[in-house]
């Protein structure tokens, strides 16, 4: 407040000095040249100039007060933009700073929320198989003499499945961490996309058919090439097709298309979800976010997050779109000449 008063007081002193000097100069000129008309014209001009200066000074003081409000925490406060000069530009920049602070705070809160959800979800997904493993080990230990061989065999089978699930979760966590940090060694080479897509579909085709899912595949007759790491790209496609098998409504169609537009290869996958998709598409790419929030289906919610990061590391783009119950994923890679 003191700073704004000092600025205002300094400008007032300058304005007063200018007025006094100009009036004296005009009076002297009028007496010397006997031209009171010139004196009157000078006074009017000076008055207009003084009014202009005072208005700008008032607007500057308004900008200073507004910036103080933003500094004190009122980040939603907006300065009114008046005119089209440097003061207007200054006010606009201060508004942008307020918006930037608001976005930064919002992102920080979202990050804290995601960290909290991540810890909760990781704990849940680790606890479930670990609890089963511990329980079955306790059964074997406590009833070792009474257990029939076939029961022991069943228990070992359960332990094996739970251990593999736990191992897969830990591997996915490790992969997600490396992919998001960019700490992955990639072997980028020219890949024929149609071929690797057919291989990926072949791995899950039987499971998809068992669920009554009809695959509609649309690809160009000519081969389509992209620069990518074959192993990582296969992991991406495998993850996307795995999601389709888990979350698609039974007895519906799956549309998979490859096309080229403006030297960009576009791969899209579309399916009808069996779960209500009542959230933002970007939320699905958060770690451990799942379409089935009840967590009754297989999976750990890392698939899309890993796929997005792997595509980005290979120079591609990854998009998710939701339209009602229609779930759509789009991958884009620069086209490579044959």
Tab-separated table of C-alpha atoms in Angstrom:
chain	number	residue	atom	x	y	z
A	1	UNK	CA	0.000	0.000	0.000
A	2	UNK	CA	2.855	2.332	0.840
A	3	UNK	CA	4.493	1.632	-2.532
A	4	UNK	CA	1.339	2.512	-4.462
A	5	UNK	CA	0.930	5.741	-2.462
A	6	UNK	CA	4.554	6.668	-3.174
A	7	UNK	CA	4.059	6.081	-6.917
A	8	UNK	CA	0.826	8.093	-6.951
A	9	UNK	CA	2.376	10.929	-4.948
A	10	UNK	CA	5.426	11.033	-7.257
A	11	UNK	CA	3.232	11.272	-10.342
A	12	UNK	CA	1.126	14.018	-8.766
A	13	UNK	CA	4.259	16.040	-8.053
A	14	UNK	CA	5.376	15.659	-11.669
A	15	UNK	CA	1.924	16.652	-12.968
A	16	UNK	CA	1.747	19.711	-10.665
A	17	UNK	CA	5.224	20.845	-11.711
A	18	UNK	CA	4.291	20.452	-15.387
A	19	UNK	CA	1.108	22.449	-14.869
A	20	UNK	CA	2.867	25.261	-13.035
A	21	UNK	CA	5.700	25.475	-15.560
A	22	UNK	CA	3.315	25.420	-18.529
A	23	UNK	CA	1.005	28.068	-17.025
A	24	UNK	CA	3.943	30.363	-16.286
A	25	UNK	CA	5.338	29.773	-19.765
A	26	UNK	CA	1.986	30.498	-21.387
A	27	UNK	CA	1.470	33.684	-19.330
A	28	UNK	CA	4.895	34.981	-20.255
A	29	UNK	CA	4.306	34.142	-23.922
A	30	UNK	CA	0.887	35.809	-23.840
A	31	UNK	CA	2.242	39.027	-22.274
A	32	UNK	CA	5.191	39.100	-24.680
A	33	UNK	CA	3.192	38.326	-27.805
A	34	UNK	CA	-0.087	39.847	-26.533
A	35	UNK	CA	-1.872	36.651	-27.503
A	36	UNK	CA	-4.352	35.589	-24.840
A	37	UNK	CA	-5.878	33.188	-27.367
A	38	UNK	CA	-2.639	31.233	-27.353
A	39	UNK	CA	-2.689	31.227	-23.569
A	40	UNK	CA	-6.236	29.857	-23.475
A	41	UNK	CA	-5.442	27.180	-26.040
A	42	UNK	CA	-2.384	26.145	-24.074
A	43	UNK	CA	-4.379	25.886	-20.844
A	44	UNK	CA	-7.028	23.685	-22.550
A	45	UNK	CA	-4.338	21.462	-24.048
A	46	UNK	CA	-2.637	21.223	-20.684
A	47	UNK	CA	-5.929	20.348	-19.022
A	48	UNK	CA	-6.553	17.502	-21.468
A	49	UNK	CA	-3.012	16.247	-20.985
A	50	UNK	CA	-3.378	16.435	-17.177
A	51	UNK	CA	-6.688	14.507	-17.312
A	52	UNK	CA	-5.030	11.818	-19.442
A	53	UNK	CA	-2.110	11.502	-17.030
A	54	UNK	CA	-4.401	11.305	-13.995
A	55	UNK	CA	-6.514	8.592	-15.665
A	56	UNK	CA	-3.432	6.533	-16.469
A	57	UNK	CA	-2.144	7.082	-12.944
A	58	UNK	CA	-5.477	5.901	-11.524
A	59	UNK	CA	-5.390	2.788	-13.746
A	60	UNK	CA	-1.806	2.054	-12.694
A	61	UNK	CA	-2.838	2.317	-9.055
A	62	UNK	CA	-5.752	-0.063	-9.808
A	63	UNK	CA	-3.300	-2.554	-11.363
A	64	UNK	CA	-1.032	-2.334	-8.303
A	65	UNK	CA	-3.951	-2.973	-5.926
A	66	UNK	CA	-5.124	-5.893	-8.079
A	67	UNK	CA	-1.673	-7.484	-8.159
A	68	UNK	CA	-1.587	-7.227	-4.361
A	69	UNK	CA	-4.881	-9.135	-4.131
A	70	UNK	CA	-3.467	-11.886	-6.320
A	71	UNK	CA	-0.255	-11.953	-4.294
A	72	UNK	CA	-2.274	-12.327	-1.085
A	73	UNK	CA	-4.043	-15.417	-2.424
A	74	UNK	CA	-7.059	-14.209	-4.418
A	75	UNK	CA	-5.840	-15.994	-7.565
A	76	UNK	CA	-9.271	-15.844	-9.237
A	77	UNK	CA	-9.298	-12.045	-9.189
A	78	UNK	CA	-9.235	-10.510	-12.676
A	79	UNK	CA	-8.118	-7.011	-13.614
A	80	UNK	CA	-10.337	-5.134	-16.020
A	81	UNK	CA	-8.546	-4.457	-19.300
A	82	UNK	CA	-8.908	-0.805	-20.317
A	83	UNK	CA	-7.504	0.662	-23.533
A	84	UNK	CA	-4.702	-0.800	-25.597
A	85	UNK	CA	-1.368	0.388	-24.272
A	86	UNK	CA	1.462	-0.807	-22.033
A	87	UNK	CA	-0.705	-0.562	-18.912
A	88	UNK	CA	-3.302	-2.820	-20.560
A	89	UNK	CA	-0.545	-5.242	-21.522
A	90	UNK	CA	0.701	-5.204	-17.914
A	91	UNK	CA	-2.799	-5.906	-16.549
A	92	UNK	CA	-3.257	-8.772	-19.015
A	93	UNK	CA	0.054	-10.321	-17.973
A	94	UNK	CA	-0.915	-10.090	-14.297
A	95	UNK	CA	-4.200	-11.848	-15.112
A	96	UNK	CA	-2.214	-14.576	-16.874
A	97	UNK	CA	0.022	-14.943	-13.819
A	98	UNK	CA	-3.097	-15.441	-11.683
A	99	UNK	CA	-4.366	-18.100	-14.083
A	100	UNK	CA	-0.955	-19.774	-14.081
A	101	UNK	CA	-0.919	-19.861	-10.284
A	102	UNK	CA	-4.429	-21.315	-10.274
A	103	UNK	CA	-3.439	-24.033	-12.730
A	104	UNK	CA	-0.275	-24.816	-10.776
A	105	UNK	CA	-2.222	-25.146	-7.527
A	106	UNK	CA	-4.864	-27.277	-9.253
A	107	UNK	CA	-2.200	-29.562	-10.715
A	108	UNK	CA	-0.499	-29.841	-7.337
A	109	UNK	CA	-3.762	-30.813	-5.637
A	110	UNK	CA	-4.471	-33.323	-8.400
A	111	UNK	CA	-0.967	-34.738	-8.025
A	112	UNK	CA	-1.439	-35.145	-4.274
A	113	UNK	CA	-4.800	-36.840	-4.844
A	114	UNK	CA	-3.259	-39.183	-7.420
A	115	UNK	CA	-0.422	-40.051	-5.027
A	116	UNK	CA	-2.936	-40.887	-2.317
A	117	UNK	CA	-5.008	-43.023	-4.706
A	118	UNK	CA	-1.855	-44.695	-6.019
A	119	UNK	CA	-0.780	-45.749	-2.524
A	120	UNK	CA	-4.298	-47.021	-1.758
A	121	UNK	CA	-4.590	-48.979	-5.000
A	122	UNK	CA	-1.069	-50.417	-4.860
A	123	UNK	CA	-1.706	-51.523	-1.290
A	124	UNK	CA	-4.975	-53.180	-2.315
A	125	UNK	CA	-3.541	-54.958	-5.352
A	126	UNK	CA	-0.495	-56.185	-3.451
A	127	UNK	CA	-2.454	-57.183	-0.372
A	128	UNK	CA	-4.958	-59.411	-2.198
A	129	UNK	CA	-2.540	-62.019	-3.624
A	130	UNK	CA	-0.255	-61.780	-0.588
A	131	UNK	CA	-3.145	-62.546	1.757
A	132	UNK	CA	-4.081	-65.612	-0.301
A	133	UNK	CA	-0.493	-66.832	-0.350
A	134	UNK	CA	-0.129	-66.405	3.418
A	135	UNK	CA	-3.461	-68.121	4.124
A	136	UNK	CA	-2.686	-71.156	1.975
A	137	UNK	CA	0.798	-71.481	3.441
A	138	UNK	CA	-0.746	-71.418	6.931
A	139	UNK	CA	-3.195	-74.152	5.907
A	140	UNK	CA	-0.374	-76.348	4.660
A	141	UNK	CA	1.730	-75.715	7.772
A	142	UNK	CA	-1.053	-76.309	10.294
A	143	UNK	CA	-2.678	-79.322	8.610
A	144	UNK	CA	0.350	-80.894	6.965
A	145	UNK	CA	-0.239	-84.335	8.488
A	146	UNK	CA	-3.983	-84.363	7.729
A	147	UNK	CA	-3.949	-82.965	4.204
A	148	UNK	CA	-4.579	-85.324	1.332
A	149	UNK	CA	-2.095	-85.201	-1.574
A	150	UNK	CA	-4.766	-83.908	-3.941
A	151	UNK	CA	-5.529	-81.040	-1.542
A	152	UNK	CA	-1.863	-80.125	-1.327
A	153	UNK	CA	-1.738	-80.147	-5.115
A	154	UNK	CA	-4.721	-77.763	-5.278
A	155	UNK	CA	-3.159	-75.443	-2.720
A	156	UNK	CA	0.131	-75.387	-4.594
A	157	UNK	CA	-1.781	-74.557	-7.788
A	158	UNK	CA	-3.440	-71.583	-6.060
A	159	UNK	CA	-0.115	-70.449	-4.607
A	160	UNK	CA	1.462	-70.650	-8.046
A	161	UNK	CA	-1.289	-68.506	-9.615
A	162	UNK	CA	-1.202	-65.889	-6.866
A	163	UNK	CA	2.600	-65.721	-6.969
A	164	UNK	CA	2.547	-65.180	-10.728
A	165	UNK	CA	-0.071	-62.461	-10.348
A	166	UNK	CA	2.064	-60.764	-7.714
A	167	UNK	CA	5.153	-61.067	-9.917
A	168	UNK	CA	3.255	-59.567	-12.876
A	169	UNK	CA	2.064	-56.632	-10.774
A	170	UNK	CA	5.596	-55.885	-9.568
A	171	UNK	CA	6.917	-56.120	-13.141
A	172	UNK	CA	4.184	-53.747	-14.337
A	173	UNK	CA	5.001	-51.294	-11.565
A	174	UNK	CA	8.654	-51.401	-12.556
A	175	UNK	CA	7.772	-50.990	-16.240
A	176	UNK	CA	5.409	-48.084	-15.491
A	177	UNK	CA	8.090	-46.317	-13.468
A	178	UNK	CA	10.744	-46.742	-16.162
A	179	UNK	CA	8.388	-45.756	-18.970
A	180	UNK	CA	7.154	-42.578	-17.257
A	181	UNK	CA	10.710	-41.503	-16.401
A	182	UNK	CA	12.002	-42.305	-19.903
A	183	UNK	CA	14.584	-44.666	-18.429
A	184	UNK	CA	14.188	-47.351	-21.088
A	185	UNK	CA	16.575	-48.587	-23.727
A	186	UNK	CA	14.774	-48.727	-27.065
A	187	UNK	CA	15.735	-50.532	-30.228
A	188	UNK	CA	14.072	-48.301	-32.813
A	189	UNK	CA	13.793	-49.853	-36.270
A	190	UNK	CA	11.454	-49.919	-39.250
A	191	UNK	CA	8.425	-52.029	-38.296
A	192	UNK	CA	5.625	-53.280	-40.514
A	193	UNK	CA	2.609	-52.324	-38.403
A	194	UNK	CA	0.036	-54.629	-40.001
A	195	UNK	CA	2.161	-57.689	-39.312
A	196	UNK	CA	2.781	-56.940	-35.633
A	197	UNK	CA	-0.898	-56.078	-35.183
A	198	UNK	CA	-1.977	-59.447	-36.653
A	199	UNK	CA	0.449	-61.209	-34.306
A	200	UNK	CA	-1.005	-59.370	-31.310
A	201	UNK	CA	-4.572	-60.203	-32.335
A	202	UNK	CA	-3.601	-63.856	-32.802
A	203	UNK	CA	-2.561	-64.073	-29.141
A	204	UNK	CA	-6.003	-63.059	-27.814
A	205	UNK	CA	-8.276	-64.030	-30.720
A	206	UNK	CA	-9.482	-67.267	-29.132
A	207	UNK	CA	-10.374	-65.491	-25.896
A	208	UNK	CA	-12.199	-62.738	-27.804
A	209	UNK	CA	-14.191	-65.291	-29.801
A	210	UNK	CA	-15.129	-67.145	-26.602
A	211	UNK	CA	-16.651	-63.900	-25.348
A	212	UNK	CA	-18.627	-63.491	-28.549
A	213	UNK	CA	-16.527	-60.513	-29.631
A	214	UNK	CA	-16.442	-60.101	-33.396
A	215	UNK	CA	-13.226	-58.475	-34.706
A	216	UNK	CA	-13.649	-56.163	-37.697
A	217	UNK	CA	-10.180	-55.523	-39.070
A	218	UNK	CA	-9.602	-52.852	-41.711
A	219	UNK	CA	-6.057	-52.380	-43.045
A	220	UNK	CA	-4.539	-51.044	-46.287
A	221	UNK	CA	-3.507	-53.577	-48.919
A	222	UNK	CA	-0.018	-52.054	-49.021
A	223	UNK	CA	2.342	-52.556	-46.119
A	224	UNK	CA	2.514	-49.735	-43.557
A	225	UNK	CA	5.830	-48.965	-41.882
A	226	UNK	CA	6.673	-46.982	-38.728
A	227	UNK	CA	9.823	-46.472	-36.693
A	228	UNK	CA	9.374	-48.225	-33.370
A	229	UNK	CA	10.789	-50.726	-30.916
A	230	UNK	CA	9.163	-54.004	-31.965
A	231	UNK	CA	9.065	-55.502	-28.473
A	232	UNK	CA	7.667	-52.355	-26.849
A	233	UNK	CA	5.114	-51.787	-29.616
A	234	UNK	CA	3.960	-55.387	-29.253
A	235	UNK	CA	3.559	-54.743	-25.500
A	236	UNK	CA	1.371	-51.729	-26.268
A	237	UNK	CA	-0.885	-53.632	-28.669
A	238	UNK	CA	-1.064	-56.614	-26.331
A	239	UNK	CA	-2.117	-54.341	-23.460
A	240	UNK	CA	-4.819	-52.615	-25.530
A	241	UNK	CA	-6.250	-55.915	-26.774
A	242	UNK	CA	-6.145	-57.294	-23.239
A	243	UNK	CA	-8.215	-54.316	-22.063
A	244	UNK	CA	-10.703	-54.977	-24.838
A	245	UNK	CA	-11.113	-58.607	-23.750
A	246	UNK	CA	-11.627	-57.582	-20.109
A	247	UNK	CA	-13.979	-54.637	-20.477
A	248	UNK	CA	-15.924	-55.165	-23.728
A	249	UNK	CA	-19.604	-55.980	-23.643
A	250	UNK	CA	-20.037	-59.605	-24.682
A	251	UNK	CA	-21.400	-60.377	-28.150
A	252	UNK	CA	-20.437	-56.990	-29.609
A	253	UNK	CA	-18.060	-55.921	-32.363
A	254	UNK	CA	-14.494	-54.636	-32.080
A	255	UNK	CA	-13.294	-52.316	-34.817
A	256	UNK	CA	-9.556	-52.103	-35.507
A	257	UNK	CA	-8.385	-49.833	-38.322
A	258	UNK	CA	-5.050	-48.754	-39.781
A	259	UNK	CA	-4.980	-45.689	-42.021
A	260	UNK	CA	-2.595	-43.010	-43.267
A	261	UNK	CA	-3.345	-39.273	-43.311
A	262	UNK	CA	-0.806	-36.532	-44.109
A	263	UNK	CA	2.089	-38.983	-43.684
A	264	UNK	CA	0.792	-40.021	-40.254
A	265	UNK	CA	-0.061	-43.663	-39.588
A	266	UNK	CA	-3.218	-43.909	-37.479
A	267	UNK	CA	-4.206	-47.071	-35.615
A	268	UNK	CA	-7.626	-47.022	-33.926
A	269	UNK	CA	-9.359	-49.580	-31.723
A	270	UNK	CA	-13.046	-49.211	-30.794
A	271	UNK	CA	-15.192	-51.345	-28.518
A	272	UNK	CA	-18.403	-51.121	-26.504
A	273	UNK	CA	-17.691	-51.088	-22.767
A	274	UNK	CA	-19.611	-53.359	-20.411
A	275	UNK	CA	-19.075	-50.760	-17.662
A	276	UNK	CA	-20.388	-47.221	-17.405
A	277	UNK	CA	-17.662	-44.819	-18.558
A	278	UNK	CA	-18.660	-41.843	-16.446
A	279	UNK	CA	-15.277	-40.144	-16.158
A	280	UNK	CA	-12.823	-38.091	-18.185
A	281	UNK	CA	-10.772	-40.062	-20.770
A	282	UNK	CA	-7.519	-38.755	-19.293
A	283	UNK	CA	-8.426	-40.283	-15.931
A	284	UNK	CA	-8.222	-43.746	-17.485
A	285	UNK	CA	-4.547	-43.157	-18.219
A	286	UNK	CA	-3.777	-42.446	-14.592
A	287	UNK	CA	-1.993	-45.310	-12.897
A	288	UNK	CA	-4.298	-47.864	-11.288
A	289	UNK	CA	-7.422	-46.199	-12.723
A	290	UNK	CA	-9.781	-48.877	-13.954
A	291	UNK	CA	-13.062	-48.862	-15.878
A	292	UNK	CA	-14.296	-51.455	-13.388
A	293	UNK	CA	-13.984	-49.416	-10.193
A	294	UNK	CA	-15.284	-52.346	-8.141
A	295	UNK	CA	-12.030	-54.118	-9.138
A	296	UNK	CA	-13.839	-57.376	-9.909
A	297	UNK	CA	-12.048	-57.909	-13.197
A	298	UNK	CA	-8.462	-59.004	-13.750
A	299	UNK	CA	-5.780	-56.372	-14.180
A	300	UNK	CA	-4.178	-53.636	-12.127
A	301	UNK	CA	-5.005	-50.441	-14.000
A	302	UNK	CA	-1.461	-49.900	-15.266
A	303	UNK	CA	-2.029	-50.991	-18.886
A	304	UNK	CA	-3.107	-47.696	-20.446
A	305	UNK	CA	-0.583	-45.662	-18.451
A	306	UNK	CA	2.260	-47.915	-19.624
A	307	UNK	CA	0.950	-47.968	-23.217
A	308	UNK	CA	0.743	-44.166	-23.348
A	309	UNK	CA	4.287	-43.709	-22.029
A	310	UNK	CA	5.742	-46.400	-24.327
A	311	UNK	CA	4.081	-44.850	-27.394
A	312	UNK	CA	5.406	-41.414	-26.424
A	313	UNK	CA	8.950	-42.771	-25.965
A	314	UNK	CA	8.795	-44.218	-29.495
A	315	UNK	CA	7.884	-40.839	-30.983
A	316	UNK	CA	4.169	-41.534	-31.292
A	317	UNK	CA	0.988	-40.033	-29.842
A	318	UNK	CA	-1.649	-41.773	-27.746
A	319	UNK	CA	-5.274	-40.655	-27.443
A	320	UNK	CA	-8.298	-41.996	-25.599
A	321	UNK	CA	-11.848	-40.926	-26.421
A	322	UNK	CA	-15.153	-41.842	-24.762
A	323	UNK	CA	-18.552	-41.411	-26.410
A	324	UNK	CA	-21.228	-42.885	-24.181
A	325	UNK	CA	-20.276	-46.552	-23.871
A	326	UNK	CA	-18.005	-46.421	-26.929
A	327	UNK	CA	-14.343	-46.616	-25.947
A	328	UNK	CA	-11.815	-45.555	-28.556
A	329	UNK	CA	-8.004	-45.596	-28.536
A	330	UNK	CA	-5.957	-43.924	-31.264
A	331	UNK	CA	-2.219	-44.308	-31.866
A	332	UNK	CA	-0.338	-42.073	-34.270
A	333	UNK	CA	3.161	-42.574	-35.681
A	334	UNK	CA	5.005	-40.775	-38.477
A	335	UNK	CA	4.864	-42.839	-41.651
A	336	UNK	CA	8.112	-44.339	-42.952
A	337	UNK	CA	8.843	-44.948	-46.629
A	338	UNK	CA	9.026	-48.547	-47.773
